[in-house]
Amino acid sequence: MADFIGTYGALIVSMVLGALLGLSLYLPLMAGQLSLASPGFYALGGYIAAILSTTVFTSSDNLFPIPLLLLEMLIAGIVSGLLGVAVGIPALRLRGIYLAIATIAFVEVLRVLSLNLEITGGAVGIFGIPQPFQTPIEYLWIALPLLIISMVLMYRLERIRVGRALTAIREDELAASAMGINPTYYKVLAFTLGAILAGVVGAISAHFLNTWNARQGTFDASIIYLTFVLIGGSRTFLGAVVGGMLFTALPEVLRSIADTGGLPTWLAQFLRDGRLIIFGLLIVLGTIFFPQGLVTPDIFKRRKFNQTKNKIQETK
């Protein structure tokens, strides 16, 4: 067991962080908004944590104090949320592919700024970010409770008035407006919540990766996070969690297959380096054969129906 944790501990934490990033993209999709801005807020949260931990919250201890890490997460969430409101109000007037293009442009603006600002370390980035834990697997003490809390909140959100309003906007915005729902308010709310979650995850990831640079928030990352949700399931938060975990582990699985030996050189190289091509194919095939993703609300409805049916048969 110790060998397994030592080998795959970092991957397990990455899967939990991937699930959180999937949720950050799922939130705007609840309102029918194809936003690809999560990598931008993720990168922003990471830069905030990296700058604070290396220049402001300096500590003489061997390990970075966990209360300071929690404070960095709070600051990253607040800044990302404020920026989410500032960007969301004008951007969410757009719809569909136009909103996707606008949010991609936002991600690229942040990436270019991080490449040219001195405080972000330019193209080199920020290195030597202090560690709050001795081993990678210990990051689960922070990441796993955050995932559980996020899932509980998402479960409640889907069942209260706000969640029903977001679903109504996703299904038919004009009908929702006629029922007295303010689409702009709820779309900005969903966008901002997603930005906050992505910023908090970025703050954790900066310490986890020990270095942070502009490669953390790119268009490639937008496609990967979109795959998490579209293939995992865009109609329930569990789909984003399952998709985030599966597709975070997928590159490692492909790399293991490529290293088994006996494969043609070109195929082994493709499995190692063709991650984005494979993700793109999965998006195309998934939208054709699984338009609502692998995990859908109908799965739970069918299970509940079968349980009820079995109870009726038992009583007879």
PDB file of C-alpha atoms in Angstrom:
ATOM      1  CA  MET A   1       0.000   0.000   0.000  1.00  0.00           C
ATOM      2  CA  ALA A   2       2.818   2.372   0.845  1.00  0.00           C
ATOM      3  CA  ASP A   3       4.436   1.687  -2.524  1.00  0.00           C
ATOM      4  CA  PHE A   4       1.137   2.341  -4.304  1.00  0.00           C
ATOM      5  CA  ILE A   5       0.651   5.667  -2.501  1.00  0.00           C
ATOM      6  CA  GLY A   6       4.254   6.643  -3.137  1.00  0.00           C
ATOM      7  CA  THR A   7       3.897   5.898  -6.845  1.00  0.00           C
ATOM      8  CA  TYR A   8       0.404   7.231  -7.507  1.00  0.00           C
ATOM      9  CA  GLY A   9      -0.091   9.743  -4.679  1.00  0.00           C
ATOM     10  CA  ALA A  10       0.476  12.743  -6.938  1.00  0.00           C
ATOM     11  CA  LEU A  11      -1.904  11.309  -9.544  1.00  0.00           C
ATOM     12  CA  ILE A  12      -4.643  10.777  -6.944  1.00  0.00           C
ATOM     13  CA  VAL A  13      -4.376  14.403  -5.810  1.00  0.00           C
ATOM     14  CA  SER A  14      -4.366  15.547  -9.448  1.00  0.00           C
ATOM     15  CA  MET A  15      -7.580  13.590 -10.042  1.00  0.00           C
ATOM     16  CA  VAL A  16      -9.276  15.369  -7.130  1.00  0.00           C
ATOM     17  CA  LEU A  17      -8.086  18.745  -8.417  1.00  0.00           C
ATOM     18  CA  GLY A  18      -9.303  17.788 -11.895  1.00  0.00           C
ATOM     19  CA  ALA A  19     -12.742  17.023 -10.484  1.00  0.00           C
ATOM     20  CA  LEU A  20     -12.828  20.480  -8.861  1.00  0.00           C
ATOM     21  CA  LEU A  21     -11.837  22.126 -12.138  1.00  0.00           C
ATOM     22  CA  GLY A  22     -14.598  20.190 -13.879  1.00  0.00           C
ATOM     23  CA  LEU A  23     -17.081  21.614 -11.375  1.00  0.00           C
ATOM     24  CA  SER A  24     -15.785  25.140 -12.029  1.00  0.00           C
ATOM     25  CA  LEU A  25     -16.646  24.715 -15.716  1.00  0.00           C
ATOM     26  CA  TYR A  26     -19.937  22.949 -14.963  1.00  0.00           C
ATOM     27  CA  LEU A  27     -21.325  25.922 -13.037  1.00  0.00           C
ATOM     28  CA  PRO A  28     -21.677  28.240 -16.079  1.00  0.00           C
ATOM     29  CA  LEU A  29     -22.996  25.298 -18.100  1.00  0.00           C
ATOM     30  CA  MET A  30     -25.836  24.995 -15.587  1.00  0.00           C
ATOM     31  CA  ALA A  31     -27.116  28.238 -17.083  1.00  0.00           C
ATOM     32  CA  GLY A  32     -26.388  27.095 -20.639  1.00  0.00           C
ATOM     33  CA  GLN A  33     -23.255  29.240 -20.938  1.00  0.00           C
ATOM     34  CA  LEU A  34     -20.317  27.685 -22.807  1.00  0.00           C
ATOM     35  CA  SER A  35     -17.612  29.484 -20.843  1.00  0.00           C
ATOM     36  CA  LEU A  36     -13.967  28.448 -21.256  1.00  0.00           C
ATOM     37  CA  ALA A  37     -12.613  30.984 -18.770  1.00  0.00           C
ATOM     38  CA  SER A  38     -11.808  28.521 -15.959  1.00  0.00           C
ATOM     39  CA  PRO A  39      -8.097  28.137 -16.929  1.00  0.00           C
ATOM     40  CA  GLY A  40      -7.691  31.896 -16.671  1.00  0.00           C
ATOM     41  CA  PHE A  41      -9.053  32.051 -13.131  1.00  0.00           C
ATOM     42  CA  TYR A  42      -7.115  28.886 -12.272  1.00  0.00           C
ATOM     43  CA  ALA A  43      -3.892  30.542 -13.424  1.00  0.00           C
ATOM     44  CA  LEU A  44      -4.781  33.743 -11.565  1.00  0.00           C
ATOM     45  CA  GLY A  45      -5.334  31.865  -8.301  1.00  0.00           C
ATOM     46  CA  GLY A  46      -2.028  30.059  -8.750  1.00  0.00           C
ATOM     47  CA  TYR A  47      -0.128  33.284  -9.347  1.00  0.00           C
ATOM     48  CA  ILE A  48      -1.700  34.874  -6.274  1.00  0.00           C
ATOM     49  CA  ALA A  49      -0.620  31.949  -4.093  1.00  0.00           C
ATOM     50  CA  ALA A  50       2.840  31.787  -5.683  1.00  0.00           C
ATOM     51  CA  ILE A  51       3.516  35.513  -5.238  1.00  0.00           C
ATOM     52  CA  LEU A  52       2.168  35.648  -1.688  1.00  0.00           C
ATOM     53  CA  SER A  53       4.036  32.545  -0.506  1.00  0.00           C
ATOM     54  CA  THR A  54       7.383  33.580  -2.011  1.00  0.00           C
ATOM     55  CA  THR A  55       7.376  37.313  -1.270  1.00  0.00           C
ATOM     56  CA  VAL A  56       4.840  38.144   1.454  1.00  0.00           C
ATOM     57  CA  PHE A  57       4.133  35.092   3.621  1.00  0.00           C
ATOM     58  CA  THR A  58       7.743  34.085   4.082  1.00  0.00           C
ATOM     59  CA  SER A  59       8.324  31.578   6.851  1.00  0.00           C
ATOM     60  CA  SER A  60      11.441  30.168   8.490  1.00  0.00           C
ATOM     61  CA  ASP A  61       9.737  26.818   9.131  1.00  0.00           C
ATOM     62  CA  ASN A  62      10.553  23.814   6.997  1.00  0.00           C
ATOM     63  CA  LEU A  63       6.906  23.498   5.976  1.00  0.00           C
ATOM     64  CA  PHE A  64       4.690  26.341   4.813  1.00  0.00           C
ATOM     65  CA  PRO A  65       2.009  27.031   7.477  1.00  0.00           C
ATOM     66  CA  ILE A  66      -1.356  25.597   6.500  1.00  0.00           C
ATOM     67  CA  PRO A  67      -3.306  28.611   7.901  1.00  0.00           C
ATOM     68  CA  LEU A  68      -1.408  30.795   5.419  1.00  0.00           C
ATOM     69  CA  LEU A  69      -2.338  28.386   2.617  1.00  0.00           C
ATOM     70  CA  LEU A  70      -5.992  28.695   3.611  1.00  0.00           C
ATOM     71  CA  LEU A  71      -5.614  32.481   3.624  1.00  0.00           C
ATOM     72  CA  GLU A  72      -4.124  32.339   0.116  1.00  0.00           C
ATOM     73  CA  MET A  73      -7.064  30.239  -1.031  1.00  0.00           C
ATOM     74  CA  LEU A  74      -9.454  32.823   0.433  1.00  0.00           C
ATOM     75  CA  ILE A  75      -7.660  35.729  -1.252  1.00  0.00           C
ATOM     76  CA  ALA A  76      -7.488  33.866  -4.577  1.00  0.00           C
ATOM     77  CA  GLY A  77     -11.205  33.112  -4.384  1.00  0.00           C
ATOM     78  CA  ILE A  78     -12.127  36.726  -3.609  1.00  0.00           C
ATOM     79  CA  VAL A  79      -9.953  38.208  -6.371  1.00  0.00           C
ATOM     80  CA  SER A  80     -11.165  35.636  -8.900  1.00  0.00           C
ATOM     81  CA  GLY A  81     -14.771  36.291  -7.906  1.00  0.00           C
ATOM     82  CA  LEU A  82     -14.425  40.059  -8.319  1.00  0.00           C
ATOM     83  CA  LEU A  83     -12.762  39.604 -11.693  1.00  0.00           C
ATOM     84  CA  GLY A  84     -15.477  37.096 -12.609  1.00  0.00           C
ATOM     85  CA  VAL A  85     -18.150  39.721 -11.969  1.00  0.00           C
ATOM     86  CA  ALA A  86     -16.219  42.350 -13.953  1.00  0.00           C
ATOM     87  CA  VAL A  87     -15.763  40.001 -16.911  1.00  0.00           C
ATOM     88  CA  GLY A  88     -19.092  38.221 -16.652  1.00  0.00           C
ATOM     89  CA  ILE A  89     -21.395  41.236 -16.849  1.00  0.00           C
ATOM     90  CA  PRO A  90     -20.291  42.294 -20.361  1.00  0.00           C
ATOM     91  CA  ALA A  91     -19.239  38.844 -21.649  1.00  0.00           C
ATOM     92  CA  LEU A  92     -22.434  37.018 -20.734  1.00  0.00           C
ATOM     93  CA  ARG A  93     -24.422  39.202 -23.082  1.00  0.00           C
ATOM     94  CA  LEU A  94     -22.989  36.868 -25.728  1.00  0.00           C
ATOM     95  CA  ARG A  95     -24.239  33.360 -26.345  1.00  0.00           C
ATOM     96  CA  GLY A  96     -22.999  30.067 -27.688  1.00  0.00           C
ATOM     97  CA  ILE A  97     -19.805  30.062 -29.691  1.00  0.00           C
ATOM     98  CA  TYR A  98     -19.431  33.838 -29.338  1.00  0.00           C
ATOM     99  CA  LEU A  99     -19.228  33.524 -25.554  1.00  0.00           C
ATOM    100  CA  ALA A 100     -16.717  30.697 -25.923  1.00  0.00           C
ATOM    101  CA  ILE A 101     -14.539  32.892 -28.164  1.00  0.00           C
ATOM    102  CA  ALA A 102     -14.789  35.810 -25.736  1.00  0.00           C
ATOM    103  CA  THR A 103     -13.742  33.669 -22.769  1.00  0.00           C
ATOM    104  CA  ILE A 104     -10.869  32.151 -24.764  1.00  0.00           C
ATOM    105  CA  ALA A 105      -9.730  35.713 -25.479  1.00  0.00           C
ATOM    106  CA  PHE A 106      -9.896  36.441 -21.740  1.00  0.00           C
ATOM    107  CA  VAL A 107      -7.664  33.433 -21.025  1.00  0.00           C
ATOM    108  CA  GLU A 108      -5.195  34.570 -23.683  1.00  0.00           C
ATOM    109  CA  VAL A 109      -5.101  38.117 -22.266  1.00  0.00           C
ATOM    110  CA  LEU A 110      -4.189  36.780 -18.835  1.00  0.00           C
ATOM    111  CA  ARG A 111      -1.580  34.466 -20.362  1.00  0.00           C
ATOM    112  CA  VAL A 112       0.085  37.301 -22.292  1.00  0.00           C
ATOM    113  CA  LEU A 113       0.069  39.513 -19.208  1.00  0.00           C
ATOM    114  CA  SER A 114       1.700  36.779 -17.129  1.00  0.00           C
ATOM    115  CA  LEU A 115       4.372  36.365 -19.812  1.00  0.00           C
ATOM    116  CA  ASN A 116       5.288  40.040 -19.721  1.00  0.00           C
ATOM    117  CA  LEU A 117       4.920  41.105 -16.090  1.00  0.00           C
ATOM    118  CA  GLU A 118       7.934  41.037 -13.826  1.00  0.00           C
ATOM    119  CA  ILE A 119       5.945  40.055 -10.746  1.00  0.00           C
ATOM    120  CA  THR A 120       4.826  36.810 -12.430  1.00  0.00           C
ATOM    121  CA  GLY A 121       8.352  35.842 -13.447  1.00  0.00           C
ATOM    122  CA  GLY A 122       7.704  36.305 -17.158  1.00  0.00           C
ATOM    123  CA  ALA A 123       8.027  33.229 -19.350  1.00  0.00           C
ATOM    124  CA  VAL A 124      10.116  31.446 -16.714  1.00  0.00           C
ATOM    125  CA  GLY A 125       7.446  31.732 -14.031  1.00  0.00           C
ATOM    126  CA  ILE A 126       7.788  31.398 -10.267  1.00  0.00           C
ATOM    127  CA  PHE A 127       9.867  28.575  -8.831  1.00  0.00           C
ATOM    128  CA  GLY A 128      10.493  27.248  -5.337  1.00  0.00           C
ATOM    129  CA  ILE A 129       6.942  27.695  -4.055  1.00  0.00           C
ATOM    130  CA  PRO A 130       7.066  26.426  -0.437  1.00  0.00           C
ATOM    131  CA  GLN A 131       5.383  23.146   0.456  1.00  0.00           C
ATOM    132  CA  PRO A 132       2.853  22.827   3.304  1.00  0.00           C
ATOM    133  CA  PHE A 133       3.126  19.015   3.270  1.00  0.00           C
ATOM    134  CA  GLN A 134       5.986  16.546   3.153  1.00  0.00           C
ATOM    135  CA  THR A 135       4.465  14.208   0.562  1.00  0.00           C
ATOM    136  CA  PRO A 136       2.079  14.820  -2.385  1.00  0.00           C
ATOM    137  CA  ILE A 137      -0.638  12.524  -1.024  1.00  0.00           C
ATOM    138  CA  GLU A 138      -1.004  14.764   2.048  1.00  0.00           C
ATOM    139  CA  TYR A 139      -2.551  17.442  -0.174  1.00  0.00           C
ATOM    140  CA  LEU A 140      -5.717  15.347   0.090  1.00  0.00           C
ATOM    141  CA  TRP A 141      -6.175  16.900   3.546  1.00  0.00           C
ATOM    142  CA  ILE A 142      -6.994  20.131   1.693  1.00  0.00           C
ATOM    143  CA  ALA A 143      -8.240  19.003  -1.719  1.00  0.00           C
ATOM    144  CA  LEU A 144     -10.579  16.182  -0.685  1.00  0.00           C
ATOM    145  CA  PRO A 145     -12.604  18.177   1.900  1.00  0.00           C
ATOM    146  CA  LEU A 146     -12.877  20.977  -0.660  1.00  0.00           C
ATOM    147  CA  LEU A 147     -14.237  18.508  -3.231  1.00  0.00           C
ATOM    148  CA  ILE A 148     -16.720  17.031  -0.748  1.00  0.00           C
ATOM    149  CA  ILE A 149     -17.932  20.489   0.323  1.00  0.00           C
ATOM    150  CA  SER A 150     -18.254  21.567  -3.314  1.00  0.00           C
ATOM    151  CA  MET A 151     -20.248  18.447  -4.196  1.00  0.00           C
ATOM    152  CA  VAL A 152     -22.599  18.945  -1.236  1.00  0.00           C
ATOM    153  CA  LEU A 153     -23.136  22.580  -2.195  1.00  0.00           C
ATOM    154  CA  MET A 154     -23.713  21.607  -5.833  1.00  0.00           C
ATOM    155  CA  TYR A 155     -26.212  18.959  -4.742  1.00  0.00           C
ATOM    156  CA  ARG A 156     -28.113  21.562  -2.755  1.00  0.00           C
ATOM    157  CA  LEU A 157     -27.775  24.175  -5.499  1.00  0.00           C
ATOM    158  CA  GLU A 158     -29.427  21.917  -8.064  1.00  0.00           C
ATOM    159  CA  ARG A 159     -32.439  21.499  -5.772  1.00  0.00           C
ATOM    160  CA  ILE A 160     -33.135  25.031  -4.570  1.00  0.00           C
ATOM    161  CA  ARG A 161     -34.671  27.988  -6.359  1.00  0.00           C
ATOM    162  CA  VAL A 162     -31.334  29.220  -7.758  1.00  0.00           C
ATOM    163  CA  GLY A 163     -30.564  25.854  -9.332  1.00  0.00           C
ATOM    164  CA  ARG A 164     -34.042  25.582 -10.845  1.00  0.00           C
ATOM    165  CA  ALA A 165     -33.657  29.092 -12.267  1.00  0.00           C
ATOM    166  CA  LEU A 166     -30.304  28.158 -13.839  1.00  0.00           C
ATOM    167  CA  THR A 167     -31.843  25.030 -15.356  1.00  0.00           C
ATOM    168  CA  ALA A 168     -34.774  27.045 -16.710  1.00  0.00           C
ATOM    169  CA  ILE A 169     -32.379  29.518 -18.343  1.00  0.00           C
ATOM    170  CA  ARG A 170     -30.404  26.638 -19.876  1.00  0.00           C
ATOM    171  CA  GLU A 171     -33.520  25.044 -21.341  1.00  0.00           C
ATOM    172  CA  ASP A 172     -35.208  28.206 -22.634  1.00  0.00           C
ATOM    173  CA  GLU A 173     -33.957  31.657 -21.672  1.00  0.00           C
ATOM    174  CA  LEU A 174     -36.919  33.461 -23.238  1.00  0.00           C
ATOM    175  CA  ALA A 175     -39.441  31.348 -21.326  1.00  0.00           C
ATOM    176  CA  ALA A 176     -37.447  31.829 -18.130  1.00  0.00           C
ATOM    177  CA  SER A 177     -37.539  35.607 -18.606  1.00  0.00           C
ATOM    178  CA  ALA A 178     -41.295  35.445 -19.130  1.00  0.00           C
ATOM    179  CA  MET A 179     -41.601  33.641 -15.764  1.00  0.00           C
ATOM    180  CA  GLY A 180     -39.852  36.515 -13.974  1.00  0.00           C
ATOM    181  CA  ILE A 181     -36.350  35.073 -13.830  1.00  0.00           C
ATOM    182  CA  ASN A 182     -33.519  37.560 -14.395  1.00  0.00           C
ATOM    183  CA  PRO A 183     -31.166  35.716 -16.789  1.00  0.00           C
ATOM    184  CA  THR A 184     -28.316  38.203 -16.465  1.00  0.00           C
ATOM    185  CA  TYR A 185     -28.211  37.944 -12.675  1.00  0.00           C
ATOM    186  CA  TYR A 186     -28.203  34.155 -12.587  1.00  0.00           C
ATOM    187  CA  LYS A 187     -25.722  33.772 -15.437  1.00  0.00           C
ATOM    188  CA  VAL A 188     -23.280  36.168 -13.783  1.00  0.00           C
ATOM    189  CA  LEU A 189     -23.812  34.350 -10.476  1.00  0.00           C
ATOM    190  CA  ALA A 190     -22.968  30.961 -12.015  1.00  0.00           C
ATOM    191  CA  PHE A 191     -19.976  32.409 -13.855  1.00  0.00           C
ATOM    192  CA  THR A 192     -18.666  34.035 -10.672  1.00  0.00           C
ATOM    193  CA  LEU A 193     -19.063  30.883  -8.583  1.00  0.00           C
ATOM    194  CA  GLY A 194     -17.110  28.961 -11.201  1.00  0.00           C
ATOM    195  CA  ALA A 195     -14.397  31.635 -11.170  1.00  0.00           C
ATOM    196  CA  ILE A 196     -14.109  31.471  -7.363  1.00  0.00           C
ATOM    197  CA  LEU A 197     -13.756  27.691  -7.381  1.00  0.00           C
ATOM    198  CA  ALA A 198     -11.149  27.766 -10.160  1.00  0.00           C
ATOM    199  CA  GLY A 199      -9.134  30.426  -8.323  1.00  0.00           C
ATOM    200  CA  VAL A 200      -9.139  28.427  -5.087  1.00  0.00           C
ATOM    201  CA  VAL A 201      -8.013  25.290  -6.925  1.00  0.00           C
ATOM    202  CA  GLY A 202      -5.236  27.301  -8.568  1.00  0.00           C
ATOM    203  CA  ALA A 203      -3.945  28.391  -5.166  1.00  0.00           C
ATOM    204  CA  ILE A 204      -3.696  24.760  -4.034  1.00  0.00           C
ATOM    205  CA  SER A 205      -2.139  23.647  -7.319  1.00  0.00           C
ATOM    206  CA  ALA A 206       0.632  26.269  -7.145  1.00  0.00           C
ATOM    207  CA  HIS A 207       1.965  24.715  -3.952  1.00  0.00           C
ATOM    208  CA  PHE A 208       1.284  21.192  -5.190  1.00  0.00           C
ATOM    209  CA  LEU A 209       3.276  21.711  -8.409  1.00  0.00           C
ATOM    210  CA  ASN A 210       5.999  23.760  -6.662  1.00  0.00           C
ATOM    211  CA  THR A 211       6.233  26.036  -9.710  1.00  0.00           C
ATOM    212  CA  TRP A 212       3.823  28.227 -11.646  1.00  0.00           C
ATOM    213  CA  ASN A 213       4.026  29.762 -15.123  1.00  0.00           C
ATOM    214  CA  ALA A 214       1.905  30.851 -18.064  1.00  0.00           C
ATOM    215  CA  ARG A 215       1.480  27.280 -19.323  1.00  0.00           C
ATOM    216  CA  GLN A 216      -1.054  26.651 -16.551  1.00  0.00           C
ATOM    217  CA  GLY A 217      -3.728  28.814 -18.184  1.00  0.00           C
ATOM    218  CA  THR A 218      -3.894  28.196 -21.927  1.00  0.00           C
ATOM    219  CA  PHE A 219      -6.394  27.338 -24.643  1.00  0.00           C
ATOM    220  CA  ASP A 220      -5.234  23.725 -24.415  1.00  0.00           C
ATOM    221  CA  ALA A 221      -6.320  23.645 -20.787  1.00  0.00           C
ATOM    222  CA  SER A 222      -9.739  25.013 -21.809  1.00  0.00           C
ATOM    223  CA  ILE A 223     -10.240  22.073 -24.173  1.00  0.00           C
ATOM    224  CA  ILE A 224      -9.172  19.584 -21.510  1.00  0.00           C
ATOM    225  CA  TYR A 225     -11.571  21.023 -18.896  1.00  0.00           C
ATOM    226  CA  LEU A 226     -14.360  21.103 -21.474  1.00  0.00           C
ATOM    227  CA  THR A 227     -13.733  17.398 -22.087  1.00  0.00           C
ATOM    228  CA  PHE A 228     -14.144  16.746 -18.363  1.00  0.00           C
ATOM    229  CA  VAL A 229     -17.690  18.083 -18.418  1.00  0.00           C
ATOM    230  CA  LEU A 230     -18.966  17.169 -21.883  1.00  0.00           C
ATOM    231  CA  ILE A 231     -17.869  13.548 -21.713  1.00  0.00           C
ATOM    232  CA  GLY A 232     -18.414  13.096 -17.977  1.00  0.00           C
ATOM    233  CA  GLY A 233     -21.875  14.627 -18.052  1.00  0.00           C
ATOM    234  CA  SER A 234     -23.141  18.180 -18.431  1.00  0.00           C
ATOM    235  CA  ARG A 235     -26.549  17.641 -16.809  1.00  0.00           C
ATOM    236  CA  THR A 236     -25.413  16.715 -13.309  1.00  0.00           C
ATOM    237  CA  PHE A 237     -22.477  17.756 -11.164  1.00  0.00           C
ATOM    238  CA  LEU A 238     -21.467  14.113 -10.721  1.00  0.00           C
ATOM    239  CA  GLY A 239     -20.662  13.994 -14.416  1.00  0.00           C
ATOM    240  CA  ALA A 240     -18.116  16.787 -14.024  1.00  0.00           C
ATOM    241  CA  VAL A 241     -16.539  15.020 -11.038  1.00  0.00           C
ATOM    242  CA  VAL A 242     -16.325  11.642 -12.790  1.00  0.00           C
ATOM    243  CA  GLY A 243     -15.071  13.215 -16.007  1.00  0.00           C
ATOM    244  CA  GLY A 244     -12.452  15.278 -14.190  1.00  0.00           C
ATOM    245  CA  MET A 245     -11.068  12.224 -12.423  1.00  0.00           C
ATOM    246  CA  LEU A 246     -11.131   9.914 -15.445  1.00  0.00           C
ATOM    247  CA  PHE A 247      -9.551  12.308 -17.900  1.00  0.00           C
ATOM    248  CA  THR A 248      -6.920  13.470 -15.439  1.00  0.00           C
ATOM    249  CA  ALA A 249      -5.838   9.847 -15.100  1.00  0.00           C
ATOM    250  CA  LEU A 250      -6.159   9.116 -18.830  1.00  0.00           C
ATOM    251  CA  PRO A 251      -2.735  10.534 -19.881  1.00  0.00           C
ATOM    252  CA  GLU A 252      -1.027   8.374 -17.261  1.00  0.00           C
ATOM    253  CA  VAL A 253      -2.949   5.322 -18.470  1.00  0.00           C
ATOM    254  CA  LEU A 254      -1.968   6.043 -22.077  1.00  0.00           C
ATOM    255  CA  ARG A 255       1.630   6.571 -21.043  1.00  0.00           C
ATOM    256  CA  SER A 256       1.642   3.233 -19.197  1.00  0.00           C
ATOM    257  CA  ILE A 257       0.226   1.485 -22.271  1.00  0.00           C
ATOM    258  CA  ALA A 258       2.892   3.119 -24.446  1.00  0.00           C
ATOM    259  CA  ASP A 259       5.634   1.880 -22.106  1.00  0.00           C
ATOM    260  CA  THR A 260       4.475  -1.735 -22.067  1.00  0.00           C
ATOM    261  CA  GLY A 261       6.549  -2.542 -25.145  1.00  0.00           C
ATOM    262  CA  GLY A 262       5.701  -4.359 -28.339  1.00  0.00           C
ATOM    263  CA  LEU A 263       3.855  -1.383 -29.819  1.00  0.00           C
ATOM    264  CA  PRO A 264       4.964   0.331 -33.028  1.00  0.00           C
ATOM    265  CA  THR A 265       7.129   3.354 -32.341  1.00  0.00           C
ATOM    266  CA  TRP A 266       4.682   5.776 -33.944  1.00  0.00           C
ATOM    267  CA  LEU A 267       1.761   4.429 -31.872  1.00  0.00           C
ATOM    268  CA  ALA A 268       3.702   4.591 -28.599  1.00  0.00           C
ATOM    269  CA  GLN A 269       4.749   8.170 -29.375  1.00  0.00           C
ATOM    270  CA  PHE A 270       1.155   9.107 -30.224  1.00  0.00           C
ATOM    271  CA  LEU A 271      -0.126   7.674 -26.940  1.00  0.00           C
ATOM    272  CA  ARG A 272       2.468   9.705 -25.017  1.00  0.00           C
ATOM    273  CA  ASP A 273       2.122  13.033 -26.824  1.00  0.00           C
ATOM    274  CA  GLY A 274      -1.263  12.960 -28.575  1.00  0.00           C
ATOM    275  CA  ARG A 275      -3.354  13.793 -25.545  1.00  0.00           C
ATOM    276  CA  LEU A 276      -5.111  16.802 -27.085  1.00  0.00           C
ATOM    277  CA  ILE A 277      -5.870  14.900 -30.289  1.00  0.00           C
ATOM    278  CA  ILE A 278      -7.397  12.062 -28.277  1.00  0.00           C
ATOM    279  CA  PHE A 279      -9.391  14.520 -26.156  1.00  0.00           C
ATOM    280  CA  GLY A 280     -10.656  16.244 -29.305  1.00  0.00           C
ATOM    281  CA  LEU A 281     -11.790  12.916 -30.764  1.00  0.00           C
ATOM    282  CA  LEU A 282     -13.521  12.055 -27.503  1.00  0.00           C
ATOM    283  CA  ILE A 283     -15.415  15.365 -27.565  1.00  0.00           C
ATOM    284  CA  VAL A 284     -16.613  14.703 -31.141  1.00  0.00           C
ATOM    285  CA  LEU A 285     -17.559  11.081 -30.485  1.00  0.00           C
ATOM    286  CA  GLY A 286     -19.027  11.860 -27.089  1.00  0.00           C
ATOM    287  CA  THR A 287     -21.325  14.594 -28.387  1.00  0.00           C
ATOM    288  CA  ILE A 288     -22.569  12.185 -31.080  1.00  0.00           C
ATOM    289  CA  PHE A 289     -23.116   9.024 -29.033  1.00  0.00           C
ATOM    290  CA  PHE A 290     -23.440  10.484 -25.496  1.00  0.00           C
ATOM    291  CA  PRO A 291     -24.935  13.973 -25.950  1.00  0.00           C
ATOM    292  CA  GLN A 292     -25.566  14.316 -22.200  1.00  0.00           C
ATOM    293  CA  GLY A 293     -22.326  12.607 -21.135  1.00  0.00           C
ATOM    294  CA  LEU A 294     -21.598   9.316 -19.427  1.00  0.00           C
ATOM    295  CA  VAL A 295     -23.390  10.315 -16.210  1.00  0.00           C
ATOM    296  CA  THR A 296     -26.932  11.627 -16.654  1.00  0.00           C
ATOM    297  CA  PRO A 297     -29.785  12.357 -14.241  1.00  0.00           C
ATOM    298  CA  ASP A 298     -31.760   9.522 -15.886  1.00  0.00           C
ATOM    299  CA  ILE A 299     -29.357   6.976 -14.395  1.00  0.00           C
ATOM    300  CA  PHE A 300     -30.487   7.859 -10.874  1.00  0.00           C
ATOM    301  CA  LYS A 301     -34.145   8.055 -11.913  1.00  0.00           C
ATOM    302  CA  ARG A 302     -33.989   4.560 -13.411  1.00  0.00           C
ATOM    303  CA  ARG A 303     -32.266   3.232 -10.305  1.00  0.00           C
ATOM    304  CA  LYS A 304     -34.932   4.766  -8.056  1.00  0.00           C
ATOM    305  CA  PHE A 305     -37.661   3.351 -10.301  1.00  0.00           C
ATOM    306  CA  ASN A 306     -36.129  -0.130 -10.163  1.00  0.00           C
ATOM    307  CA  GLN A 307     -35.834   0.025  -6.374  1.00  0.00           C
ATOM    308  CA  THR A 308     -39.502   1.033  -6.095  1.00  0.00           C
ATOM    309  CA  LYS A 309     -40.496  -1.720  -8.492  1.00  0.00           C
ATOM    310  CA  ASN A 310     -38.581  -4.320  -6.476  1.00  0.00           C
ATOM    311  CA  LYS A 311     -40.207  -3.195  -3.223  1.00  0.00           C
ATOM    312  CA  ILE A 312     -43.665  -3.512  -4.808  1.00  0.00           C
ATOM    313  CA  GLN A 313     -42.871  -7.008  -6.024  1.00  0.00           C
ATOM    314  CA  GLU A 314     -41.602  -7.997  -2.559  1.00  0.00           C
ATOM    315  CA  THR A 315     -44.808  -6.825  -0.902  1.00  0.00           C
ATOM    316  CA  LYS A 316     -46.824  -8.937  -3.327  1.00  0.00           C
TER     317      LYS A 316
END
